[in-house]
PDB file of C-alpha atoms in Angstrom:
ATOM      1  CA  UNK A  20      93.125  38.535  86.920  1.00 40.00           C
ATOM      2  CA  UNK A  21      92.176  38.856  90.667  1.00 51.00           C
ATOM      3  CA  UNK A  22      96.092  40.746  91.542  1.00 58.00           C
ATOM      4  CA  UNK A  23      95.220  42.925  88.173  1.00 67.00           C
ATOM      5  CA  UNK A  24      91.704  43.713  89.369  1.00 70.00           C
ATOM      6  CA  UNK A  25      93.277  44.169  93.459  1.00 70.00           C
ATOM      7  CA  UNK A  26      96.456  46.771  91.348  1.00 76.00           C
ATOM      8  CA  UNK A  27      94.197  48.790  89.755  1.00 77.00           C
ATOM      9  CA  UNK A  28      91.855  49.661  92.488  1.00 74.00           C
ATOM     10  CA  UNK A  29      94.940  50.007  94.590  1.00 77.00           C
ATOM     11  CA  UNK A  30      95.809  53.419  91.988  1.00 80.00           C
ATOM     12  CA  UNK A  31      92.784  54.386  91.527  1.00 78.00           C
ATOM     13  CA  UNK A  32      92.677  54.427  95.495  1.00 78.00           C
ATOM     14  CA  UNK A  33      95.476  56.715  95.469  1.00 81.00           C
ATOM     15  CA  UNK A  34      94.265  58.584  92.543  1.00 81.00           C
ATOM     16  CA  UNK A  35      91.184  59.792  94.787  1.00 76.00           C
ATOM     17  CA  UNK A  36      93.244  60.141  97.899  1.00 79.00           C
ATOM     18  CA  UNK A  37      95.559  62.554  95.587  1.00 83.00           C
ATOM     19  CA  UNK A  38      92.838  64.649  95.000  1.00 82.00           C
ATOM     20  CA  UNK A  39      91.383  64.421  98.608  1.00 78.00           C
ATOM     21  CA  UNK A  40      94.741  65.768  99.691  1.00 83.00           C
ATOM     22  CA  UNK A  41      94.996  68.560  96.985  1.00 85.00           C
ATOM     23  CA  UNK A  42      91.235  69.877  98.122  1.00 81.00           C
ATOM     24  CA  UNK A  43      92.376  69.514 101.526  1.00 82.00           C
ATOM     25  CA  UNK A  44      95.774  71.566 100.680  1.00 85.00           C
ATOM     26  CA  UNK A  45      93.195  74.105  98.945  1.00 83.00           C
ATOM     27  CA  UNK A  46      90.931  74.737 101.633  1.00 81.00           C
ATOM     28  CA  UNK A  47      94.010  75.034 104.159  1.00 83.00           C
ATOM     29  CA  UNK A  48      95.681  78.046 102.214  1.00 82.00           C
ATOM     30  CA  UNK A  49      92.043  79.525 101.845  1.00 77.00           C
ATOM     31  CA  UNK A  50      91.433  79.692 105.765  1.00 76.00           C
ATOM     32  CA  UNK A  51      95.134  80.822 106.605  1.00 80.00           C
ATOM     33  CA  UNK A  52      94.486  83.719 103.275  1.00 76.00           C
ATOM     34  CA  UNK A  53      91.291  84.843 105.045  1.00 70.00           C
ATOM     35  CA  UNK A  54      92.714  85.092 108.421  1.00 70.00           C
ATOM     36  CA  UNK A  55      95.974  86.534 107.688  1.00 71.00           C
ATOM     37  CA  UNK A  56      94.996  88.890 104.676  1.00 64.00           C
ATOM     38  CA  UNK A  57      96.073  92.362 104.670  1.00 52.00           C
ATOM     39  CA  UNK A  58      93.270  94.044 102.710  1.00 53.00           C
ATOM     40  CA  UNK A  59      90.790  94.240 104.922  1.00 53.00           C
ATOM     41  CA  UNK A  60      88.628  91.229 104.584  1.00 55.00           C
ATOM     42  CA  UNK A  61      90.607  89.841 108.296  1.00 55.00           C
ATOM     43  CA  UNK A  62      89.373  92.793 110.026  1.00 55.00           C
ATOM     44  CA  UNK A  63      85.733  91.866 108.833  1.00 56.00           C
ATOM     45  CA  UNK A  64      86.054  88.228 110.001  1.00 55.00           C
ATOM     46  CA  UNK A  65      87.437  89.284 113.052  1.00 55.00           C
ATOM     47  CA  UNK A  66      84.764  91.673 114.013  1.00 53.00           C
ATOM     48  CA  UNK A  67      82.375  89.096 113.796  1.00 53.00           C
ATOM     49  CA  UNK A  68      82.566  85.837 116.326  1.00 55.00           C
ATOM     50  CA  UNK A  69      80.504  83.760 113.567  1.00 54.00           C
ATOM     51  CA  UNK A  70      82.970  84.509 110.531  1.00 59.00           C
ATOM     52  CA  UNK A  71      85.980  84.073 112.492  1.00 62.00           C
ATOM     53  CA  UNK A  72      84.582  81.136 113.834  1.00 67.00           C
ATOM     54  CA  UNK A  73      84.111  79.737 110.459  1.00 66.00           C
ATOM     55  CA  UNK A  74      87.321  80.814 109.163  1.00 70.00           C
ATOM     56  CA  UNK A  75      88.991  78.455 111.791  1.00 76.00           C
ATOM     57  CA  UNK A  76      86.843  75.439 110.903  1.00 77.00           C
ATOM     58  CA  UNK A  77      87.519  75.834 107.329  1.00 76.00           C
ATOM     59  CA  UNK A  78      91.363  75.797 108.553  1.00 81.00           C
ATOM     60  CA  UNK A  79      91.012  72.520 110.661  1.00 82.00           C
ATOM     61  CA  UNK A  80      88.830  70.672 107.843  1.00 79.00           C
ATOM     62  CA  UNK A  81      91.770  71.688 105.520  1.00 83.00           C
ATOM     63  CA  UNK A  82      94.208  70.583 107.504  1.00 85.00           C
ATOM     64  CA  UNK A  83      92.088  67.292 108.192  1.00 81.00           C
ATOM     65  CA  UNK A  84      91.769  66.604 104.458  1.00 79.00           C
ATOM     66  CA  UNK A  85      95.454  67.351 103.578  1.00 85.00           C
ATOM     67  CA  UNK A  86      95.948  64.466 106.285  1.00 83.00           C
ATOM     68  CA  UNK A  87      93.933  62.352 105.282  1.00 80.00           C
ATOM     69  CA  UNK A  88      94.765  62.604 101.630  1.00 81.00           C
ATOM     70  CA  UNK A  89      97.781  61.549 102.733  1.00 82.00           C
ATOM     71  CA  UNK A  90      97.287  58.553 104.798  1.00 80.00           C
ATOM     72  CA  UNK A  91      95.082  57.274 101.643  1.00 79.00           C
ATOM     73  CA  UNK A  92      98.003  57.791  99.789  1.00 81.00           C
ATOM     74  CA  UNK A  93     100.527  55.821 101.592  1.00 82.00           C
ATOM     75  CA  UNK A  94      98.044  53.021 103.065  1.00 79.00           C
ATOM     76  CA  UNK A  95      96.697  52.384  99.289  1.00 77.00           C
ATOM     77  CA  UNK A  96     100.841  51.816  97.746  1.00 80.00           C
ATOM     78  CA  UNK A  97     101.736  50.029 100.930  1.00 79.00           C
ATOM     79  CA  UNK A  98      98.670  47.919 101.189  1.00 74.00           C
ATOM     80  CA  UNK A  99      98.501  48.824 104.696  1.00 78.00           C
ATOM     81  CA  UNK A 100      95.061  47.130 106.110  1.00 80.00           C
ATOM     82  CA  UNK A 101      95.188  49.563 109.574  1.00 82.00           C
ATOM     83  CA  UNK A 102      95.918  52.629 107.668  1.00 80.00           C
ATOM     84  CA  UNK A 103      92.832  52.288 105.092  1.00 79.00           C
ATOM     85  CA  UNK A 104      90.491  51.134 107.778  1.00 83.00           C
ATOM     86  CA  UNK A 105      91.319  54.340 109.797  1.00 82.00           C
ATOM     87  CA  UNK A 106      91.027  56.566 106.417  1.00 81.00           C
ATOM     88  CA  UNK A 107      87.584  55.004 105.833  1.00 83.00           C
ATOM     89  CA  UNK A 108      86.081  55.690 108.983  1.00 84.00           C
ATOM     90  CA  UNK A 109      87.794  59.427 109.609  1.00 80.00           C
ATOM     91  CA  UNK A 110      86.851  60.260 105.978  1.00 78.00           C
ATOM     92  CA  UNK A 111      83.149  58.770 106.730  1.00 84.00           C
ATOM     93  CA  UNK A 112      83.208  61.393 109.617  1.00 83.00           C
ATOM     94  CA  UNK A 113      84.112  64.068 107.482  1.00 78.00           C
ATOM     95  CA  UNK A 114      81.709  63.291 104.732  1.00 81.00           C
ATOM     96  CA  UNK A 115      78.563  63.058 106.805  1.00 84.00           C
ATOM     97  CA  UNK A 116      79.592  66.605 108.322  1.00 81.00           C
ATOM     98  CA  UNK A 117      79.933  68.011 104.859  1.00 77.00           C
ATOM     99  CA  UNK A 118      76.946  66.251 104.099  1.00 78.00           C
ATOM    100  CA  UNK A 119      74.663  68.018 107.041  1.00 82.00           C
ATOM    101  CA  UNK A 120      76.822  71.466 106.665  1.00 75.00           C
ATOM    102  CA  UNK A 121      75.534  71.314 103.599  1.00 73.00           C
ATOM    103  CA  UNK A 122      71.485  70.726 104.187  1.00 79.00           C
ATOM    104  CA  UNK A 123      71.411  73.105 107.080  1.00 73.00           C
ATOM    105  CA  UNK A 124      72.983  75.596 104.330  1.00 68.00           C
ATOM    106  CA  UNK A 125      70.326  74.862 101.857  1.00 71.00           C
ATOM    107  CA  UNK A 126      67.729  74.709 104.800  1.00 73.00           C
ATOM    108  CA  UNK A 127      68.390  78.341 106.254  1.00 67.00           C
ATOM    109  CA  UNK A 128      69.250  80.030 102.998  1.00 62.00           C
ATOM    110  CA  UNK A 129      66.513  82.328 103.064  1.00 59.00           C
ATOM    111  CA  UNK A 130      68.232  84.007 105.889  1.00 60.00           C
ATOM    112  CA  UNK A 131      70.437  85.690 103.246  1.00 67.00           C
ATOM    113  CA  UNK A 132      67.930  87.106 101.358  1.00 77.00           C
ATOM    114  CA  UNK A 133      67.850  91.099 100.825  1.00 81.00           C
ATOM    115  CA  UNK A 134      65.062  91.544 103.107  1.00 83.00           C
ATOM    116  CA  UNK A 135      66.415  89.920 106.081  1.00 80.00           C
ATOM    117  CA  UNK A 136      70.112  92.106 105.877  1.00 82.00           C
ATOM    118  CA  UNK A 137      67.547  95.037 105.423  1.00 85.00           C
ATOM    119  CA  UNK A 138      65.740  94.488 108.685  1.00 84.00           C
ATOM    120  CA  UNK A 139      68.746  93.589 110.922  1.00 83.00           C
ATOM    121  CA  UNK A 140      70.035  96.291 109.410  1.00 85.00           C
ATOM    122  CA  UNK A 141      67.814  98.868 110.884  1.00 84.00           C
ATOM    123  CA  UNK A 142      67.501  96.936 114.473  1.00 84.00           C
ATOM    124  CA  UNK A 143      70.892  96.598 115.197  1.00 83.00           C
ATOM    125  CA  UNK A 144      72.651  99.481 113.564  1.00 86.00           C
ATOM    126  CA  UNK A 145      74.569 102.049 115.728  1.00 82.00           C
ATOM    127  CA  UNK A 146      76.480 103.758 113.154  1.00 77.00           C
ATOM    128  CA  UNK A 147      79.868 104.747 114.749  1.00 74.00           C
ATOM    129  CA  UNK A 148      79.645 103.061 117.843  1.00 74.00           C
ATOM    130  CA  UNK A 149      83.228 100.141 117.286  1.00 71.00           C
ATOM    131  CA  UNK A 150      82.348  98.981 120.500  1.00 76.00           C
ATOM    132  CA  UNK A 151      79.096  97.040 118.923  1.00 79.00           C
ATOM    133  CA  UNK A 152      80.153  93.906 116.775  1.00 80.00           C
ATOM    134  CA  UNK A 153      77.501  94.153 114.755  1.00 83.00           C
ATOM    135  CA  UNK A 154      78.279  97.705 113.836  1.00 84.00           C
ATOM    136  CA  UNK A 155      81.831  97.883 113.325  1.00 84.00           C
ATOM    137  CA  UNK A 156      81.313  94.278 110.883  1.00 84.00           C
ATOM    138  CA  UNK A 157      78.816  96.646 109.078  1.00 87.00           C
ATOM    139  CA  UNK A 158      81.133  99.870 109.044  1.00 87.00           C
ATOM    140  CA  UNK A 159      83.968  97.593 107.792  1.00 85.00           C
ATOM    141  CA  UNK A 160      82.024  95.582 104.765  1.00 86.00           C
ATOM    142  CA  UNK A 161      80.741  99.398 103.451  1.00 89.00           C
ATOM    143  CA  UNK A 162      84.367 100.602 103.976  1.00 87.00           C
ATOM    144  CA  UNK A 163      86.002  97.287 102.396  1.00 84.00           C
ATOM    145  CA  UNK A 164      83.394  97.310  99.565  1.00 86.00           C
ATOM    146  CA  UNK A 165      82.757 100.616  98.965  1.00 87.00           C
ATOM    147  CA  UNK A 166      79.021 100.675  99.172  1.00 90.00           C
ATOM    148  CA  UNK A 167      76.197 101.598 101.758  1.00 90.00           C
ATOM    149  CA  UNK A 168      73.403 100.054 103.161  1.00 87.00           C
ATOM    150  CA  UNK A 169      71.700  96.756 101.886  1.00 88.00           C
ATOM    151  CA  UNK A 170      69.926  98.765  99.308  1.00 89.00           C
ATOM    152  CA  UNK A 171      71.480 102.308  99.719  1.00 87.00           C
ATOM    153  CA  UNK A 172      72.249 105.448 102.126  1.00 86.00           C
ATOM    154  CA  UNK A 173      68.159 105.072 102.153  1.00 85.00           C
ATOM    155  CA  UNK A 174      68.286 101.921 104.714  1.00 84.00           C
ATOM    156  CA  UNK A 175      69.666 104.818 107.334  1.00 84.00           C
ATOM    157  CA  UNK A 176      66.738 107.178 107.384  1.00 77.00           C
ATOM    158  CA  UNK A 177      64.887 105.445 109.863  1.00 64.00           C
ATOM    159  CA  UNK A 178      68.054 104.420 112.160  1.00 64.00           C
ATOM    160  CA  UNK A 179      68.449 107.439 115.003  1.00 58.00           C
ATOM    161  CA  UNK A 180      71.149 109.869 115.065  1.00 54.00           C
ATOM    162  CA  UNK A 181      73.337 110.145 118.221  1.00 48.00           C
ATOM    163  CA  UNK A 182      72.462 112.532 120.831  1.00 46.00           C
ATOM    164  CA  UNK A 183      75.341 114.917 119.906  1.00 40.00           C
ATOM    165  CA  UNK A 184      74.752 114.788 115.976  1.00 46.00           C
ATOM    166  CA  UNK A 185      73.538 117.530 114.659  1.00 44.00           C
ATOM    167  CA  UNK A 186      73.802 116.550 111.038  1.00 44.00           C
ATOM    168  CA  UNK A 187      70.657 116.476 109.200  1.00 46.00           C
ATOM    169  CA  UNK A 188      71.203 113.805 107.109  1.00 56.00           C
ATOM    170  CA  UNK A 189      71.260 110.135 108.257  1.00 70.00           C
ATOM    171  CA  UNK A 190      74.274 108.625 106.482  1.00 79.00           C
ATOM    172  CA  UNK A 191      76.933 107.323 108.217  1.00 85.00           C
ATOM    173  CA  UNK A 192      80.549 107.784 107.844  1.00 86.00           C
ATOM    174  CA  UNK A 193      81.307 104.002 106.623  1.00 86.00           C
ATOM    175  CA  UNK A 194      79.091 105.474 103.476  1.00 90.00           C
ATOM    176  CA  UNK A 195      81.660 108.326 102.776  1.00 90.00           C
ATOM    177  CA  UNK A 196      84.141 107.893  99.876  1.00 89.00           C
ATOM    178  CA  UNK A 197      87.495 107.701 100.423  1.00 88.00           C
ATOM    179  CA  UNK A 198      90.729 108.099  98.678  1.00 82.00           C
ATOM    180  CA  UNK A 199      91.668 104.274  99.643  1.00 77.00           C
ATOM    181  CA  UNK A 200      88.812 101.924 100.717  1.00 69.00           C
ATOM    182  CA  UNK A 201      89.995 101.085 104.283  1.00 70.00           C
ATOM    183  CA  UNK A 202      90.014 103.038 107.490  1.00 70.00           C
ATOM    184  CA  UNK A 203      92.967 104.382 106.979  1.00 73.00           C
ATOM    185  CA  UNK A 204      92.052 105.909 104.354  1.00 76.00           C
ATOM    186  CA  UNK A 205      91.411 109.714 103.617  1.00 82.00           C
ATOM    187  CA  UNK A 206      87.740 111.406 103.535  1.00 87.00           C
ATOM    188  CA  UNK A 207      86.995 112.915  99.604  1.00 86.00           C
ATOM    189  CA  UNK A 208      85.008 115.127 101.857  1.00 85.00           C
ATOM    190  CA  UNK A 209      83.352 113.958 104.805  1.00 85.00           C
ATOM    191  CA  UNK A 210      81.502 117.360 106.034  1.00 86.00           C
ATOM    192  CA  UNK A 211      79.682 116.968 101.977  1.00 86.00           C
ATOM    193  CA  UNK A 212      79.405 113.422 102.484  1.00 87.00           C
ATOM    194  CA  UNK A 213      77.323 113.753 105.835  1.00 83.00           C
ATOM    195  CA  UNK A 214      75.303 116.499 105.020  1.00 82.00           C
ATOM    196  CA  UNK A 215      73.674 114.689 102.157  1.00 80.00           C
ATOM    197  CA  UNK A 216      75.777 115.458  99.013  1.00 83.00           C
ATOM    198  CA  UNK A 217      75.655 112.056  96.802  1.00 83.00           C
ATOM    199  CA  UNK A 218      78.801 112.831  94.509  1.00 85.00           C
ATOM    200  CA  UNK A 219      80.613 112.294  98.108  1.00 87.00           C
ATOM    201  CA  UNK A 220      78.592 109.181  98.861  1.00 88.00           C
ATOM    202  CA  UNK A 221      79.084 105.808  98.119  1.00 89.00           C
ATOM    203  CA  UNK A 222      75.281 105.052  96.587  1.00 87.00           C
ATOM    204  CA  UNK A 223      75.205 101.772  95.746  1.00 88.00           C
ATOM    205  CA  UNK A 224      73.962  99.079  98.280  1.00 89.00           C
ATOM    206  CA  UNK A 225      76.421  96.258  99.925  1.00 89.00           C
ATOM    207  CA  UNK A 226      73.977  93.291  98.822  1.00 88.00           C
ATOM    208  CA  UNK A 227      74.132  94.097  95.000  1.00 85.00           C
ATOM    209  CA  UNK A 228      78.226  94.753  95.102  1.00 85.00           C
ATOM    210  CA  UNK A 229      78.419  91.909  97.565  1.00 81.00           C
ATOM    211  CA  UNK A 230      76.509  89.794  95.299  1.00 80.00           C
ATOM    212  CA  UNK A 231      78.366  90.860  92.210  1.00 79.00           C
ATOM    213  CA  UNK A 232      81.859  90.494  94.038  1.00 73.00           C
ATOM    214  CA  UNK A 233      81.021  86.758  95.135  1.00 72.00           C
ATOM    215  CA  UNK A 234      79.146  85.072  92.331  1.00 69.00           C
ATOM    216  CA  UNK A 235      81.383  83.388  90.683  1.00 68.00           C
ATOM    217  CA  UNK A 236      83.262  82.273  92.989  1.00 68.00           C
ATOM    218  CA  UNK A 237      79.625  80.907  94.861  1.00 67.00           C
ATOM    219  CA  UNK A 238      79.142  78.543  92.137  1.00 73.00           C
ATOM    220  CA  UNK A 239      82.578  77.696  91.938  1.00 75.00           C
ATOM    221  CA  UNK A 240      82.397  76.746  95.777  1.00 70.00           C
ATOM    222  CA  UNK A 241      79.419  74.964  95.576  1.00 72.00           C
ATOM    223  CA  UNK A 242      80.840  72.887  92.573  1.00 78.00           C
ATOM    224  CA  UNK A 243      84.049  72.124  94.323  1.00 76.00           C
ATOM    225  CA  UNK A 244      81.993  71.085  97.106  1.00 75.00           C
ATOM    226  CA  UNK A 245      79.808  68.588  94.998  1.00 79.00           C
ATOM    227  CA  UNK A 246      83.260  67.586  93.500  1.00 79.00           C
ATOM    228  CA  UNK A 247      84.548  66.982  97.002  1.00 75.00           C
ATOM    229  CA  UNK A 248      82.081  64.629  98.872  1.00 79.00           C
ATOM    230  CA  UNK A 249      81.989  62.480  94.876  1.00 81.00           C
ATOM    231  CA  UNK A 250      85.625  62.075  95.626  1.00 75.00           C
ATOM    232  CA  UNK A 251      84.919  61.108  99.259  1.00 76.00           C
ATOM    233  CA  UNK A 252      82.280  58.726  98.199  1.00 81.00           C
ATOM    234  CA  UNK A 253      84.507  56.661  95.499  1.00 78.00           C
ATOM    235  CA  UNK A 254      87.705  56.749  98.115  1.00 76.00           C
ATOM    236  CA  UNK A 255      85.536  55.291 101.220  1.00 80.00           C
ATOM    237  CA  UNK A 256      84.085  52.842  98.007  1.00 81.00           C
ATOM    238  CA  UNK A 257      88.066  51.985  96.786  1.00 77.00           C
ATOM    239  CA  UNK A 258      89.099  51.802 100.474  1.00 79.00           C
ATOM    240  CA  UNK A 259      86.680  49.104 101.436  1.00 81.00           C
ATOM    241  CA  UNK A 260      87.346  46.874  98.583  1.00 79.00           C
ATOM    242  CA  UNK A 261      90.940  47.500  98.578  1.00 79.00           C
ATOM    243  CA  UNK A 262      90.985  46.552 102.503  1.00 79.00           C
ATOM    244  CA  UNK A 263      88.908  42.981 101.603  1.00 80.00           C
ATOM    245  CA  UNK A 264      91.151  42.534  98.778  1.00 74.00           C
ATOM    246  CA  UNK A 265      94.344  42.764 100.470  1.00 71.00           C
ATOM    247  CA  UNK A 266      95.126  39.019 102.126  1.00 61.00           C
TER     248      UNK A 266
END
């Protein structure tokens, strides 16, 4: 009963390690899609130290996962006692970072409210200058996206023209519409754009599109993350027991 008990932990075990190692395999092509995509979303992570930063740590805890998946793997059919002591306390590591990653995301998430894009927004915003990361990320996501502002071309009113514009209106050129949405693309008509014309205008703010564009897959990420440390939980569980069972 006790070797029927000590087999069926011992695929279960691998079952969850299986699983690890496909979420693992998951998040690895996601971090190598966002840095090496073509349509514009790398130039936005790039442009920003945070995002690119982030993009790389979703790569290494992908890669870690994948790893570890498969170390589960082999030292649960094996039996190995060395290789399931080192999966428990590497996949213990992992799970507590997860864990905090996790409350300081639920912690600071009023930081992404509408407001708060709004007013860094209009402090940091120097419309064309590429030279300013916080700029060019901005010009970029309206590009990308097709939209303007947080809320609208309105968010740009009280942001200063540069000394040589003499356009009247304050809309930037990221707000323009263009024949393809990236900056190679063509002006529809850029000297009707910036002097105020809305039928040349993108008019609809970044948060709403933003918002729109994302949802689903928010919820989907915040479910496969729930999904992921419940795995990690039972595998560090069937790891422990598995290690004490094995003579």
């Amino acid at each position: 009963m006790e070797g029927d008990c000590l087999s069926c932990m011992k695929y279960l075990m691998f079952l969850f390690n299986f699983f690890i190692f496909l979420g693992g395999a998951c998040l690895l092509g996601l971090g190598i899609w966002v840095i090496v995509d073509p349509t514009g979303f790398r130039e936005i992570v790039a442009a920003n130290p945070l995002l690119f930063t982030g993009a790389y740590i979703m790569l290494a805890m992908g890669a870690m996962l994948f790893l570890l998946g498969f170390l589960g793997c082999c030292g649960a059919i094996r039996e190995n006692k060395c290789l399931l002591l080192f999966f428990f306390m590497f996949i213990l590591l992992i799970f507590l970072a997860e864990l905090s990653a996790a409350i300081l995301a639920f912690i600071f998430r009023e930081n992404l409210t509408r407001e708060f894009f709004t007013k860094e927004l209009k402090k940091h915003y120097q419309r064309n200058n590429d030279t300013d990361v916080f700029s060019s990320t901005w010009n970029s996501v309206m590009i990308t996206f097709a939209c303007c502002g947080v809320n609208g071309p309105e968010d740009f009113e009280a942001i200063p023209h540069l000394p040589y514009s003499s356009l009247e209106k304050a809309t930037p050129e990221a707000c323009c519409q263009r024949e393809l949405q990236s900056r190679e693309g063509m002006f529809v008509d850029k000297e009707a754009c910036l002097s105020g014309v809305e039928r040349f205008q993108n008019r609809q703010g970044c948060y709403t599109v933003i918002l729109n564009s994302f949802e689903t897959y928010v919820y989907l990420a915040g479910a496969l993350a729930i999904g992921v440390l419940a795995i990690e939980l039972f595998a560090m569980i069937f790891a422990m027991c598995l290690f004490r069972g094995i003579q």
